Short mmCIF file of C-alpha atoms (C1' of nucleotides) in Angstrom, two decimals:
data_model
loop_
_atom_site.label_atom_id
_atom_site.label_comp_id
_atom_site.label_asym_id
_atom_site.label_seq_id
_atom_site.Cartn_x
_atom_site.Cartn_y
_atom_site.Cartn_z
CA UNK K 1 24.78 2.23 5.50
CA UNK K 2 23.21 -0.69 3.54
CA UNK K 3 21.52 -3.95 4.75
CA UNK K 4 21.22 -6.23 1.97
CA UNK K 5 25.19 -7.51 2.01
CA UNK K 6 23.86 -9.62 5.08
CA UNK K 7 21.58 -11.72 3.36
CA UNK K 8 18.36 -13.05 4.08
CA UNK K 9 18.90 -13.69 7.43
CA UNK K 10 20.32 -10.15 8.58
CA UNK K 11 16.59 -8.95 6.56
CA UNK K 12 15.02 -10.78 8.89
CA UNK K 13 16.60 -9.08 11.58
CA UNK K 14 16.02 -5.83 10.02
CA UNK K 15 12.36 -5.74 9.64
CA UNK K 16 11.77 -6.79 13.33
CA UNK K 17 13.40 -3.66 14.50
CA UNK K 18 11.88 -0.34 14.43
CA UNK K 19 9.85 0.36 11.41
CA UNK K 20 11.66 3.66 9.98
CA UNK K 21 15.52 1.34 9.13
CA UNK K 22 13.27 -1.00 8.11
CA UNK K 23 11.42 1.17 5.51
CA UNK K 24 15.28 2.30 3.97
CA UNK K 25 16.16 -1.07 3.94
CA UNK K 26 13.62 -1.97 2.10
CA UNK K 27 14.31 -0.22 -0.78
CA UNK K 28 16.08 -1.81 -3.09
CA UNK K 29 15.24 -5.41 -1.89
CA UNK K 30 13.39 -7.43 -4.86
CA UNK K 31 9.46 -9.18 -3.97
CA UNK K 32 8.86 -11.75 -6.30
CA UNK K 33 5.08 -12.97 -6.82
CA UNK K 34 3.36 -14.32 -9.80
CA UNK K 35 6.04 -14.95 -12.32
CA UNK K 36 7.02 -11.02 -11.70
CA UNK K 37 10.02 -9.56 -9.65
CA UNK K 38 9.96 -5.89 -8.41
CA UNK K 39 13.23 -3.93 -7.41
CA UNK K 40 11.51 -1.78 -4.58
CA UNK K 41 11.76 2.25 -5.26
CA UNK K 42 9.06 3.49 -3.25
CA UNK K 43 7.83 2.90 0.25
CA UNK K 44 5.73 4.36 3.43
CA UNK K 45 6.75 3.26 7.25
CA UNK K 46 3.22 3.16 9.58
CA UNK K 47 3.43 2.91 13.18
CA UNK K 48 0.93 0.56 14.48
CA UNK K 49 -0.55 0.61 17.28
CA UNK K 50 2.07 3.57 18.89
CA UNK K 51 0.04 7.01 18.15
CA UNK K 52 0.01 6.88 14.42
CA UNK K 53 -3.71 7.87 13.48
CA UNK K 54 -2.32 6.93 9.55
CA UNK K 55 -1.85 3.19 10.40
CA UNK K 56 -4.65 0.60 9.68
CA UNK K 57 -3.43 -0.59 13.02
CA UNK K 58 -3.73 2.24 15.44
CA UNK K 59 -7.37 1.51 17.10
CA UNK K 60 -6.28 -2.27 18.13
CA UNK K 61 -6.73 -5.41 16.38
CA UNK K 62 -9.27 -6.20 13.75
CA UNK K 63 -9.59 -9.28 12.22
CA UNK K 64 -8.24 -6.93 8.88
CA UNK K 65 -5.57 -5.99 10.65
CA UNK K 66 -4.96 -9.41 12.25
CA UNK K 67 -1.22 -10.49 10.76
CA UNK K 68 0.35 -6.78 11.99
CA UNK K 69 0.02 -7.80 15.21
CA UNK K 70 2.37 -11.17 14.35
CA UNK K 71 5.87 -11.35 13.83
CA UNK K 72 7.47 -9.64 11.01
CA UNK K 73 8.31 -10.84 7.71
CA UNK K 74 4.81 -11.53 6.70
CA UNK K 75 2.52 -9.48 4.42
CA UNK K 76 -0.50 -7.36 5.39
CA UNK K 77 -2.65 -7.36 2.18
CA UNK K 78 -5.22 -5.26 1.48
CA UNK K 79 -8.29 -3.99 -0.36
CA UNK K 80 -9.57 -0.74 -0.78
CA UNK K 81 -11.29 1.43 -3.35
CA UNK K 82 -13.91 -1.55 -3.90
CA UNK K 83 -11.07 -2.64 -6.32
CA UNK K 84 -7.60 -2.20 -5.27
CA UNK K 85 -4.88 -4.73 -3.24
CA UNK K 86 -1.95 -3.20 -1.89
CA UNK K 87 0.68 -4.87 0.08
CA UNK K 88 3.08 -4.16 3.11
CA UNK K 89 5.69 -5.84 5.15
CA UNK K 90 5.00 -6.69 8.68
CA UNK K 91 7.63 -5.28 11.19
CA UNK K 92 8.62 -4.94 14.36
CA UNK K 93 8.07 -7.18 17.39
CA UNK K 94 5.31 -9.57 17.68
CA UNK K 95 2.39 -6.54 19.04
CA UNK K 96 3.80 -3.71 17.53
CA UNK K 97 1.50 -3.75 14.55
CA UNK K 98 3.81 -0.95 12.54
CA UNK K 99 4.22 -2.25 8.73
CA UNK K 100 5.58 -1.05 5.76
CA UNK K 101 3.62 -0.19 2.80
CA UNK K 102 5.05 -1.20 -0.78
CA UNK K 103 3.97 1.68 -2.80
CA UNK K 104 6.43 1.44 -6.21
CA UNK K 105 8.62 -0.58 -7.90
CA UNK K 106 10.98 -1.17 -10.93
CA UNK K 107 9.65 -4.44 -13.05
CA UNK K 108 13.36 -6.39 -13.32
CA UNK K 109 11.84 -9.79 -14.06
CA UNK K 110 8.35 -10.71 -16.07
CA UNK K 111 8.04 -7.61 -17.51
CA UNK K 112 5.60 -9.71 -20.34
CA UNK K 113 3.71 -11.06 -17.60
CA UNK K 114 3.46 -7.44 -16.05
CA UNK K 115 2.12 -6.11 -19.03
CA UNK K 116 -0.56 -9.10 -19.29
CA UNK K 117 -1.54 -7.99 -15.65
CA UNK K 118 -1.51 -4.41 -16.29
CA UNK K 119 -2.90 -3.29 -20.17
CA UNK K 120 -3.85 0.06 -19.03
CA UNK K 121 0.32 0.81 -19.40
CA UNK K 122 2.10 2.16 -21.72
CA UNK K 123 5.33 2.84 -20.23
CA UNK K 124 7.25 0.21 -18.36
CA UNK K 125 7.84 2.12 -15.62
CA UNK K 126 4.39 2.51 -15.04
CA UNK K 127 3.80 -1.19 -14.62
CA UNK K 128 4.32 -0.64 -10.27
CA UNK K 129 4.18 2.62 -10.24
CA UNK K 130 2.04 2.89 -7.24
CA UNK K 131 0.60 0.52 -4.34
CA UNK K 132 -1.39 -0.78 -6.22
CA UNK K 133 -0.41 -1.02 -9.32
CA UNK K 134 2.40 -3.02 -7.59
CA UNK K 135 0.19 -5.73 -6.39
CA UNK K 136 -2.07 -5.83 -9.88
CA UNK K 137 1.40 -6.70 -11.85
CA UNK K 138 2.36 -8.91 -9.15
CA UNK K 139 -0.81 -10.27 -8.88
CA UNK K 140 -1.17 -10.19 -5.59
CA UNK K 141 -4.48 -10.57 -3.83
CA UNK K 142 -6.16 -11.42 -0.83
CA UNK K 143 -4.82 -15.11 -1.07
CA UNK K 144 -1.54 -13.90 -0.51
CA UNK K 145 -2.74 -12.39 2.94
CA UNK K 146 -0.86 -13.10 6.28
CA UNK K 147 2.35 -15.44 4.22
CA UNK K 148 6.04 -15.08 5.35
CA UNK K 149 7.86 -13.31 2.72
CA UNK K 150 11.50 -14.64 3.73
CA UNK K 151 11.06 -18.54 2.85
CA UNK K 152 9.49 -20.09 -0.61
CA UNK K 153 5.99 -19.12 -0.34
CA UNK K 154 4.46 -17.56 -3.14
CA UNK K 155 5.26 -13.93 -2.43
CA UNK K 156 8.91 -13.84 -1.99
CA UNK K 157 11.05 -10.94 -0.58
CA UNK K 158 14.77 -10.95 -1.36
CA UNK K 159 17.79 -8.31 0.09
CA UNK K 160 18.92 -5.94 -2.72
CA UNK K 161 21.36 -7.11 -5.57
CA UNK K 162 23.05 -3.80 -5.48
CA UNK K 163 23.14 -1.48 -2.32
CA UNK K 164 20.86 1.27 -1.50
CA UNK K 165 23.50 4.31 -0.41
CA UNK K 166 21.75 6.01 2.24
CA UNK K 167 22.46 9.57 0.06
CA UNK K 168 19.97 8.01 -2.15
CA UNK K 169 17.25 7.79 -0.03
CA UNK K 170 15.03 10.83 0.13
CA UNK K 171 11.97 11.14 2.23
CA UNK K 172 8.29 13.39 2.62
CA UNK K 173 5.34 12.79 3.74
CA UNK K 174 3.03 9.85 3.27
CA UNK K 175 1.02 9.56 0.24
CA UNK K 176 -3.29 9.59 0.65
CA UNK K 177 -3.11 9.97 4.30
CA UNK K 178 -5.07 12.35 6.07
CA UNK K 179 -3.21 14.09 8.50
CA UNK K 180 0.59 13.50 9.29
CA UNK K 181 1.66 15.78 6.94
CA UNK K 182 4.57 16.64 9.16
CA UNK K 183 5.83 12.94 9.48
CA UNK K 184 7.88 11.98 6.64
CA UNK K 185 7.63 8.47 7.22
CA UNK K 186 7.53 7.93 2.89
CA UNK K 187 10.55 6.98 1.36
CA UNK K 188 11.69 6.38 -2.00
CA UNK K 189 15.15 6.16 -4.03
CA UNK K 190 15.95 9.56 -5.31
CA UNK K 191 15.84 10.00 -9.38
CA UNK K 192 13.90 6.93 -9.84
CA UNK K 193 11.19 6.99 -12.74
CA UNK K 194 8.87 4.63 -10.90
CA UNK K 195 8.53 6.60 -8.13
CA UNK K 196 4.93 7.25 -7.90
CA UNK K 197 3.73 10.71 -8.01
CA UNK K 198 2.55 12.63 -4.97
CA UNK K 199 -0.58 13.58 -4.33
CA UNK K 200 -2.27 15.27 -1.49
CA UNK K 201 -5.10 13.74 0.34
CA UNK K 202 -8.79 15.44 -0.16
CA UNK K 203 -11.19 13.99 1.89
CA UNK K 204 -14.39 12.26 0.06
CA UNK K 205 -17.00 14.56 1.60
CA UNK K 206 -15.05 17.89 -0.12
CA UNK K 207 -14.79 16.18 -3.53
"C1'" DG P 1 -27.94 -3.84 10.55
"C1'" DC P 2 -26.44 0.35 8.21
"C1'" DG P 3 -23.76 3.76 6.07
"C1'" DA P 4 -19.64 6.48 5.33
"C1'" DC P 5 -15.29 6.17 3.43
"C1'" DG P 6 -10.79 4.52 2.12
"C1'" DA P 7 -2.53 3.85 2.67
"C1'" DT P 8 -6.13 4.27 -5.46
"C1'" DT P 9 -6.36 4.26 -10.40
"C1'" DT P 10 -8.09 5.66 -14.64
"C1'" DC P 11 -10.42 8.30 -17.78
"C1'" DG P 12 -12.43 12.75 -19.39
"C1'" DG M 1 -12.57 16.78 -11.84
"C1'" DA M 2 -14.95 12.64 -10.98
"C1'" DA M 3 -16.31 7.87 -11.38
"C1'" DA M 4 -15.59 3.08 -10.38
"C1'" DT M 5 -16.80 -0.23 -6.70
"C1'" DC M 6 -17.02 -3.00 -2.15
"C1'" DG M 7 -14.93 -4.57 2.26
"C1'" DT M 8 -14.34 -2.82 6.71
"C1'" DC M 9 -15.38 -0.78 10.92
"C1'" DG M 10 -17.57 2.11 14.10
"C1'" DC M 11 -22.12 3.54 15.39
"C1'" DT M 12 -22.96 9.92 13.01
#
DNA sequence: GCGACGATTTCG
DNA sequence: GAAATCGTCGCT
């Protein structure tokens, strides 16, 4: 099964129902921000408020965490690392909190403007090839916090030009999250080169 | 008010 | 393997 034949509107619909369909369904879909467009390849579903230790949202409401706890179709930005922005999709009803994290993409529009964002690259499909190197090529930061991605605000998300088959779609576990190993709530289109690679978490006080 | 640490990336 | 670097959140 595939969403994006039904448009914007059946997107919408989508991503307020439970957060794993709305994780498949988002690959494939484009987010546009900054001059850039990004076919989505990669992403992780997080419960929010419903037992899910991994999700930013699972000890209540912070005022980080604020725009989970809203409708869906808006984005959660973050930062982390003292340098980093990364970027999910809201889900879910209003209270739910669960999101979906953007971890990869496939550059299909500004790839110059990607490559002004991102110097460190040498390989095009390295440009979102991770959370967030997804938001640096974007350029999406903390201003984009909180906006509705379905209308034309600055961060745009748009249904897939070509179908996602579902036989594409493989799935593990999450990617830097401590604990959960067993939950294979990460998603990602199977053969694609900007998948990002996997890496197991090591807690900062064993480094 | 303070301190530990993070849904990471990059370089050595 | 380890540094870079700072906002967030819970209170060892």
């Amino acid at each position: 099964m595939s969403y994006p034949e039904v448009g914007i509107a059946g997107l919408a619909e989508l991503l307020a129902g439970p957060v794993v369909p709305a994780a498949r369904g988002l690959l494939g879909c484009r987010l546009s921000a900054g001059g850039v467009t990004v076919r989505i390849t990669e992403v992780e579903a997080y419960a929010g408020t419903a037992g899910d230790l991994a999700s930013h949202a699972h000890r209540g409401r912070t005022p980080r965490n604020a725009v989970m706890f809203g409708p869906a179709g808006h984005a959660y930005v973050y930062f982390t690392y003292g340098m980093h922005w990364c970027v999910n999709v809201v889900t879910g009803p209003q209270g739910e909190a669960a999101a979906v994290l953007l971890r990869a993409g496939e550059v299909v529009e500004g790839v110059e403007v990607a490559r002004s964002r991102r110097t460190a690259v040498r390989r095009d499909v390295d440009l979102a090839r991770g959370p967030a190197r997804l938001c640096a090529a974007l350029g999406i930061d903390r201003t984009l916090y909180g906006r509705y991605l379905l209308g034309d605000g600055p961060v745009r998300l748009r249904p897939a030009a070509e179908p996602v088959p579902e036989a594409t779609i493989a799935a593990g576990p999450r990617v830097g999250v401590t604990g959960a190993h067993d939950v294979p709530w990460r998603f990602w289109i199977a053969g694609e080169p900007t998948v990002s690679q996997y890496r197991r978490h090591v807690p900062r006080s064993r480094r």
